[in-house]
XYZ file of C-alpha atoms in Angstrom:
537
model
C 92.234 92.311 110.326
C 94.786 93.368 107.756
C 97.215 96.149 108.559
C 98.978 98.098 105.847
C 101.930 100.311 106.582
C 102.490 102.985 103.961
C 106.187 103.913 103.880
C 107.685 107.367 103.340
C 107.749 107.222 99.542
C 103.971 107.622 99.551
C 104.521 111.198 100.674
C 105.874 111.950 97.218
C 102.312 111.957 95.935
C 101.697 115.006 98.124
C 105.060 116.690 98.191
C 108.095 116.865 95.901
C 110.554 117.710 98.655
C 112.296 114.328 98.862
C 113.304 113.038 95.457
C 114.521 116.307 93.862
C 117.241 116.353 96.529
C 118.479 113.059 95.136
C 118.305 114.497 91.629
C 120.797 117.148 92.668
C 123.089 114.566 94.193
C 123.043 112.409 91.083
C 123.870 115.296 88.736
C 122.239 117.260 85.926
C 119.426 115.926 83.798
C 120.764 114.692 80.408
C 119.523 116.362 77.231
C 116.760 114.712 75.189
C 117.784 111.555 73.344
C 117.537 113.254 69.955
C 120.219 115.768 70.967
C 122.699 113.179 72.231
C 125.560 111.767 70.204
C 125.818 107.990 69.776
C 128.030 106.525 72.488
C 130.353 105.063 69.844
C 131.341 108.551 68.568
C 130.872 110.821 71.594
C 134.187 112.106 73.045
C 135.251 110.411 76.256
C 133.264 107.202 75.728
C 134.995 103.835 75.642
C 134.078 100.164 75.408
C 133.479 98.645 78.839
C 135.334 95.338 78.602
C 137.173 94.652 81.870
C 139.462 91.633 82.243
C 138.422 88.713 84.465
C 138.435 89.662 88.138
C 141.408 88.250 90.033
C 139.699 89.133 93.333
C 142.774 90.790 94.741
C 142.243 92.752 97.972
C 139.970 95.696 97.293
C 138.384 98.398 99.475
C 135.037 97.806 97.742
C 135.021 94.033 98.275
C 131.932 93.387 100.433
C 132.482 89.658 100.937
C 133.050 90.386 104.602
C 129.404 91.429 104.991
C 128.322 87.828 104.380
C 128.683 84.958 106.798
C 131.629 82.591 106.422
C 129.051 80.321 104.780
C 125.330 80.787 104.291
C 123.412 79.224 107.157
C 126.286 79.603 109.618
C 123.829 81.149 112.069
C 120.892 78.863 111.408
C 117.859 78.952 109.150
C 116.487 82.355 108.206
C 113.303 83.196 110.105
C 110.709 85.972 110.086
C 110.369 87.951 113.297
C 108.959 91.370 114.231
C 108.384 92.330 110.614
C 111.868 91.439 109.372
C 114.250 88.599 108.606
C 116.579 87.259 111.291
C 119.201 84.569 111.698
C 117.396 81.698 113.391
C 120.183 80.853 115.827
C 121.207 84.354 116.926
C 118.092 86.434 116.231
C 120.259 89.047 114.492
C 118.266 90.947 111.827
C 119.422 91.160 108.227
C 118.353 92.469 104.843
C 118.906 90.823 101.490
C 120.421 92.537 98.452
C 119.714 89.875 95.889
C 119.578 88.834 92.242
C 117.470 86.534 90.088
C 119.876 83.916 88.782
C 122.212 82.273 87.975
C 121.464 81.088 84.456
C 121.028 77.388 83.782
C 124.219 77.356 81.679
C 126.424 78.555 84.542
C 128.116 75.617 86.250
C 131.482 74.435 87.563
C 134.312 77.011 87.703
C 132.111 79.651 86.076
C 129.544 79.265 88.857
C 132.220 79.512 91.546
C 133.585 82.681 89.949
C 130.103 84.124 89.738
C 129.431 83.412 93.418
C 132.630 85.235 94.405
C 131.741 88.070 91.996
C 128.317 88.494 93.617
C 129.618 88.332 97.182
C 132.197 90.997 96.337
C 129.338 93.287 95.268
C 127.271 92.778 98.396
C 124.829 90.133 97.184
C 123.685 87.719 99.903
C 120.750 85.956 98.193
C 119.986 84.439 94.795
C 116.462 83.643 93.641
C 116.591 80.434 91.598
C 113.632 80.940 89.293
C 113.483 77.877 87.052
C 111.045 75.024 86.336
C 111.869 71.818 88.155
C 109.868 69.646 85.731
C 110.033 68.413 82.151
C 107.331 68.596 79.471
C 105.566 65.593 81.003
C 105.497 67.231 84.413
C 108.117 64.885 85.872
C 110.950 66.135 88.122
C 113.992 66.806 85.950
C 117.118 65.080 87.384
C 119.409 67.546 85.609
C 117.686 70.504 87.253
C 117.890 68.770 90.621
C 121.641 68.294 90.191
C 122.096 71.913 89.096
C 120.038 73.159 92.058
C 122.279 71.319 94.504
C 125.337 72.795 92.815
C 123.934 76.320 93.034
C 123.139 76.023 96.752
C 126.507 74.423 97.504
C 128.467 77.009 95.517
C 126.613 80.089 96.704
C 126.700 78.846 100.278
C 130.508 78.897 100.220
C 130.401 82.651 99.565
C 127.796 83.370 102.242
C 124.942 83.664 99.724
C 121.531 82.127 100.468
C 119.192 80.548 97.896
C 115.473 81.139 97.383
C 113.628 78.619 95.177
C 110.835 79.492 92.740
C 109.967 76.321 90.792
C 106.528 76.889 89.227
C 105.140 79.547 86.867
C 102.123 78.757 84.630
C 103.928 80.134 81.565
C 106.548 77.399 81.963
C 104.044 74.588 81.523
C 101.860 73.591 78.565
C 100.286 70.242 79.456
C 100.524 67.891 76.496
C 97.316 66.355 75.112
C 96.086 63.225 76.859
C 98.176 63.868 79.968
C 96.303 61.621 82.400
C 96.514 63.925 85.405
C 95.773 67.139 83.430
C 92.874 66.262 81.096
C 91.494 68.805 78.665
C 94.670 70.650 77.722
C 95.878 70.715 74.114
C 99.618 71.334 74.433
C 99.224 75.056 73.700
C 97.390 76.306 76.790
C 99.014 77.314 80.051
C 97.329 76.012 83.223
C 96.412 79.383 84.737
C 94.567 78.940 88.064
C 94.617 75.131 87.783
C 96.921 74.692 90.756
C 94.345 76.266 93.076
C 91.640 73.708 92.231
C 93.044 70.628 90.521
C 93.792 67.867 93.085
C 95.843 65.683 90.711
C 97.917 68.682 89.664
C 98.464 69.626 93.297
C 99.663 66.111 94.039
C 102.158 66.242 91.152
C 103.273 69.722 92.181
C 103.991 68.538 95.719
C 106.109 65.744 94.295
C 108.324 68.398 92.686
C 108.993 69.972 96.061
C 109.607 66.600 97.662
C 112.139 65.702 94.967
C 113.956 69.032 95.327
C 114.073 69.078 99.104
C 114.669 65.429 99.979
C 117.012 64.190 97.227
C 120.539 64.044 98.703
C 123.260 66.150 97.110
C 125.350 63.656 95.084
C 128.563 65.303 96.304
C 127.848 65.992 99.986
C 124.886 63.737 100.754
C 123.127 66.721 102.364
C 119.446 67.210 101.585
C 118.322 70.762 100.820
C 115.583 70.466 103.416
C 118.322 70.119 106.052
C 120.513 72.939 104.726
C 120.039 76.366 106.348
C 121.653 77.909 103.252
C 118.208 77.521 101.637
C 116.592 80.824 102.576
C 113.091 80.023 101.461
C 110.523 78.574 99.094
C 108.031 80.366 96.840
C 104.758 78.473 96.431
C 104.141 79.787 92.923
C 105.076 82.661 90.650
C 102.622 85.165 89.170
C 99.279 83.390 89.219
C 96.096 84.478 90.964
C 92.361 83.945 90.992
C 92.059 87.749 90.995
C 94.104 88.449 87.838
C 92.825 88.722 84.260
C 94.165 85.271 83.347
C 91.415 83.709 85.476
C 88.698 83.514 82.838
C 86.610 80.866 81.118
C 88.662 80.671 77.928
C 91.761 79.714 79.933
C 89.954 76.835 81.656
C 89.316 73.481 79.934
C 85.696 72.326 80.404
C 86.659 69.736 83.028
C 88.427 72.311 85.171
C 85.654 74.877 84.725
C 83.128 72.266 85.845
C 85.276 71.476 88.887
C 85.431 75.145 89.918
C 81.694 75.621 89.431
C 80.956 72.490 91.460
C 83.100 73.802 94.284
C 81.359 77.170 94.172
C 77.997 75.382 94.440
C 79.202 73.410 97.477
C 80.629 76.587 99.027
C 77.303 78.404 98.549
C 75.463 75.544 100.266
C 77.686 75.839 103.311
C 77.372 79.628 103.425
C 73.617 79.930 102.817
C 72.199 76.519 103.755
C 70.692 75.778 100.353
C 70.772 77.073 96.800
C 67.418 78.828 97.029
C 68.618 80.815 100.025
C 71.748 81.723 98.094
C 69.696 82.867 95.095
C 67.536 84.974 97.389
C 70.616 86.557 98.979
C 71.867 87.301 95.458
C 68.589 88.988 94.444
C 67.975 86.090 92.042
C 70.955 87.064 89.883
C 71.196 83.848 87.854
C 73.777 83.203 85.135
C 73.400 81.235 81.894
C 76.137 78.875 83.059
C 74.336 77.879 86.270
C 73.274 74.229 86.371
C 71.553 73.479 89.641
C 70.632 69.938 88.564
C 74.333 69.174 88.085
C 75.346 71.028 91.247
C 77.235 73.840 89.470
C 77.190 77.619 89.847
C 78.955 79.796 87.287
C 81.371 82.578 88.204
C 80.968 86.080 86.833
C 83.959 87.678 85.043
C 86.347 89.624 87.255
C 85.468 92.929 85.553
C 81.823 92.558 86.549
C 82.748 91.515 90.063
C 84.842 94.575 90.919
C 82.785 97.065 88.918
C 79.255 95.997 89.879
C 79.933 94.412 93.268
C 76.497 92.806 93.591
C 75.766 90.428 96.505
C 76.585 87.492 94.195
C 79.835 89.215 93.207
C 80.739 89.697 96.851
C 80.157 86.015 97.567
C 82.163 85.072 94.472
C 85.101 87.164 95.653
C 84.891 85.541 99.079
C 84.816 82.079 97.471
C 87.870 82.907 95.333
C 89.689 84.221 98.379
C 88.840 81.140 100.447
C 90.057 78.881 97.642
C 93.314 80.783 97.154
C 94.031 81.105 100.879
C 93.278 77.435 101.512
C 95.664 76.362 98.747
C 98.481 78.433 100.238
C 97.663 77.284 103.763
C 97.618 73.606 102.791
C 100.763 73.839 100.660
C 102.716 75.578 103.414
C 101.518 72.958 105.902
C 102.750 70.242 103.532
C 106.186 71.846 103.223
C 106.429 72.148 106.995
C 105.361 68.528 107.363
C 108.203 67.567 105.036
C 110.494 69.279 107.517
C 111.402 72.581 105.857
C 112.533 75.146 108.448
C 113.246 78.257 106.369
C 110.779 80.938 105.310
C 107.967 80.416 102.787
C 106.043 82.920 100.697
C 102.827 82.400 98.758
C 103.108 84.335 95.488
C 103.824 87.806 94.130
C 101.286 88.860 91.552
C 99.068 91.832 90.711
C 95.266 91.768 90.441
C 92.633 92.993 88.021
C 91.740 95.691 90.562
C 94.353 96.970 93.041
C 91.595 98.810 94.894
C 89.093 95.974 95.402
C 91.059 92.748 94.833
C 94.527 93.871 95.922
C 93.869 93.615 99.692
C 92.307 90.144 99.278
C 95.348 89.001 97.307
C 97.712 90.241 100.006
C 95.567 88.730 102.750
C 95.866 85.317 101.094
C 99.655 85.797 101.062
C 99.602 86.347 104.834
C 99.479 82.556 105.192
C 103.208 82.671 104.434
C 106.087 84.091 106.433
C 106.552 87.204 104.303
C 104.811 89.218 101.581
C 106.331 89.268 98.109
C 105.597 91.210 94.938
C 107.028 92.192 91.538
C 107.393 95.553 89.810
C 109.265 97.004 86.830
C 110.078 100.620 85.941
C 109.423 100.603 82.207
C 109.124 103.213 79.479
C 107.518 103.620 76.062
C 109.444 100.933 74.196
C 107.804 99.893 70.935
C 108.558 97.531 68.056
C 108.379 93.862 67.095
C 108.798 91.671 70.200
C 109.584 94.755 72.295
C 108.023 93.077 75.350
C 111.031 90.793 75.716
C 113.791 92.015 73.367
C 115.639 95.092 72.090
C 116.146 95.151 68.324
C 117.084 97.463 65.478
C 114.185 99.685 64.510
C 112.607 99.852 67.963
C 111.712 103.201 69.514
C 111.861 104.097 73.186
C 111.598 106.947 75.658
C 114.291 107.836 78.174
C 112.602 108.069 81.560
C 113.807 109.346 84.932
C 112.338 108.158 88.213
C 113.873 111.140 89.969
C 111.816 113.520 87.839
C 108.677 111.347 88.139
C 108.665 111.030 84.353
C 105.609 109.278 82.913
C 105.899 106.058 80.947
C 104.668 107.718 77.733
C 104.929 111.132 76.115
C 102.223 113.609 77.044
C 101.111 111.923 80.254
C 101.269 113.683 83.650
C 104.082 112.944 86.054
C 103.766 109.506 87.631
C 104.338 109.031 91.334
C 103.745 105.288 91.308
C 106.992 103.318 91.274
C 107.872 99.655 91.871
C 110.055 100.620 94.813
C 106.952 101.745 96.723
C 106.662 99.046 99.336
C 103.724 99.055 101.762
C 104.028 96.477 104.522
C 101.127 94.137 105.166
C 99.983 92.316 108.294
C 103.241 92.944 110.140
C 105.141 90.646 107.759
C 108.590 91.142 106.192
C 108.469 92.489 102.642
C 110.339 91.326 99.532
C 110.373 92.659 95.970
C 111.528 89.482 94.237
C 111.598 90.817 90.660
C 112.393 94.418 89.865
C 114.557 96.573 87.617
C 114.607 99.674 85.450
C 114.013 98.206 81.988
C 116.364 98.929 79.120
C 116.658 100.849 76.839
C 116.757 103.940 79.062
C 119.705 106.311 79.448
C 118.522 107.076 82.971
C 118.815 103.451 84.060
C 121.873 104.291 86.154
C 119.495 105.824 88.710
C 118.277 102.354 89.640
C 120.770 100.810 92.122
C 121.006 103.810 94.433
C 117.292 104.509 94.012
C 116.433 101.007 95.216
C 118.993 101.132 98.011
C 117.953 104.510 99.388
C 114.206 104.032 99.227
C 114.458 100.402 100.234
C 116.236 101.540 103.390
C 113.817 104.436 103.968
C 110.876 102.044 103.819
C 112.596 99.235 105.736
C 112.149 96.804 102.853
C 113.633 93.449 103.797
C 114.773 92.089 100.428
C 115.255 93.595 96.966
C 115.869 91.025 94.234
C 117.159 92.456 90.957
C 116.106 90.963 87.624
C 117.942 89.309 85.933
C 121.369 87.714 86.075
C 121.908 86.141 82.637
C 125.432 84.801 82.898
C 128.742 85.195 84.617
C 130.290 87.969 82.476
C 129.752 91.668 81.763
C 127.565 91.214 78.723
C 124.485 93.189 77.707
C 123.698 90.714 74.937
C 123.748 87.269 76.533
C 121.525 85.784 73.801
C 121.198 86.308 70.067
C 118.906 89.191 70.991
C 119.274 91.877 73.659
C 116.784 91.734 76.489
C 115.422 94.559 78.665
C 116.532 93.285 82.064
C 120.246 92.469 81.798
C 121.844 93.042 85.175
C 125.565 92.742 84.434
C 126.071 96.225 83.062
C 128.012 99.142 84.555
C 124.760 101.017 85.178
C 123.407 98.203 87.355
C 125.828 95.679 88.913
C 128.619 98.224 88.479
C 127.020 100.276 91.268
C 126.180 97.356 93.524
C 128.992 97.801 96.081
C 127.790 101.262 97.131
C 124.093 100.403 96.859
C 124.377 97.107 98.743
C 126.340 98.773 101.539
C 123.693 101.495 101.912
C 120.834 99.012 101.986
C 122.291 96.191 104.040
C 124.032 98.389 106.621
C 121.075 100.773 107.032
C 123.198 103.802 106.141
C 119.922 105.547 105.331
C 117.690 105.686 108.403
C 114.241 104.139 108.122
C 111.643 106.894 107.850
C 108.644 107.455 110.051
C 105.420 105.654 109.165
C 103.257 107.937 107.051
C 99.995 106.011 107.315
C 98.721 102.947 109.101
C 95.461 101.567 107.785
C 93.323 98.874 109.378
C 91.054 97.077 106.933
C 88.178 95.018 108.305
C 87.460 91.610 106.815
C 83.759 92.365 106.403
C 84.624 95.467 104.382
C 87.091 93.564 102.222
C 84.590 90.815 101.420
C 81.915 93.432 100.730
C 84.322 94.783 98.083
C 84.590 98.211 99.694
C 88.281 98.195 98.774
C 91.204 100.073 100.271
C 92.050 103.788 100.357
C 95.655 102.833 99.580
C 95.654 100.621 96.477
C 99.086 99.402 95.463
C 99.067 99.998 91.726
C 100.756 97.407 89.576
C 104.060 98.467 88.030
C 104.924 95.391 85.999
C 106.630 95.529 82.628
C 104.931 95.290 79.260
C 105.445 91.527 78.930
C 103.361 90.873 82.014
C 100.965 93.748 81.353
C 100.044 92.155 78.016
């Protein structure tokens, strides 16, 4: 049985009484972009270029909210739908960032840790590949990871590790343990099925967790400053990337062989399976070779035939078993912190979304991603901001749509249903730039995060250690160190972490039966994806 708790924000779809109050608090709506003067010439504007922080005593320094050092009160645990200190049982929330950048080390990293603690941050999500192009653990990344944990720990900041994302890896040709790849493909879905890949992947975790810190000798697996581990980032058997053209023939054959074996267990023999499926055969079926093809996801959630229902159940079993076995392996290694499965959307929030979340319930908490984006167009607009681009200023407080002419949109990445009584994290989220209304974001996340009793909000992304909206040769849409975002962190972090906004009453509690989920009857409360254009593409 899966239980979904719909938090107060969902009421906005029925009533506009809540958010317009915040709109009044935040001030008048700015005029359209075309009527505004450029910031460089408008009276009263100035260049934001503060000197380095000396960290003198300050009434807005929130370092005191953190422990003397991260892990002082034991490993973080999940209990009663929230995070707690393992030794004391005291509950806590995490106001967090994705970062630091790989270039930040030494004194710069120590300054950054103090900078973050001052602004109420108590968790960093280290989202970086642990492997090189050959799929071997990278000693330099291991050393950097130890330094990050050690440095953040001193400022009472925990670390969450995310070490694998299919877009980070393009298996080179003739790689013995990943046959069939050409050096240009990403291994979408391979980790769910490929035993040699799974073995190599586990070796990455073993290297990270059991290699002693060269300075302290402490292994990360023994350090309660390590908040948790993410099994994988943004991959799913229920997302559009799971399709034949993304699977080399050897991997496709492996999946089809497993589906054949699964069907034998479920129905007793292939003929019984075919009968149950109303003889819906596919051109790719090869009974002599012990293989059954899988229909495309679009057909599965649109047509929902008996074969489609069995296919969805097979995909769920495969995905759940991978998470279950991986988490068991990490526990066997000795890891005592919290573990989450993944955080991705599906091809159908209504029919596949609940199955995705149910597979995540193998972990200690439920994670997801979501971005508040707007109509930003131009060359490489998915990941950069360049001269000649066009964009639309968009306000969440007015429920502005993402594009001109569309109706108001009540879906927002801050909407955070709770699943299966587990803690909830949004591990990547932001209001994308360019958007003159981006300054709504920190207080918006803090207030609604508190209203919904979200347990961790992780802002994307911390590029470096200085106030700089252009950390690369190009500007990117997610820069965090700007006055609009990190500049408001002290107030926002205090609101969220100290529960200065009372958690609202539960609006809806929905019990979903497993038989209904596997029959693809869906959910009355689909959680629509709100990811940015890079991931939407």
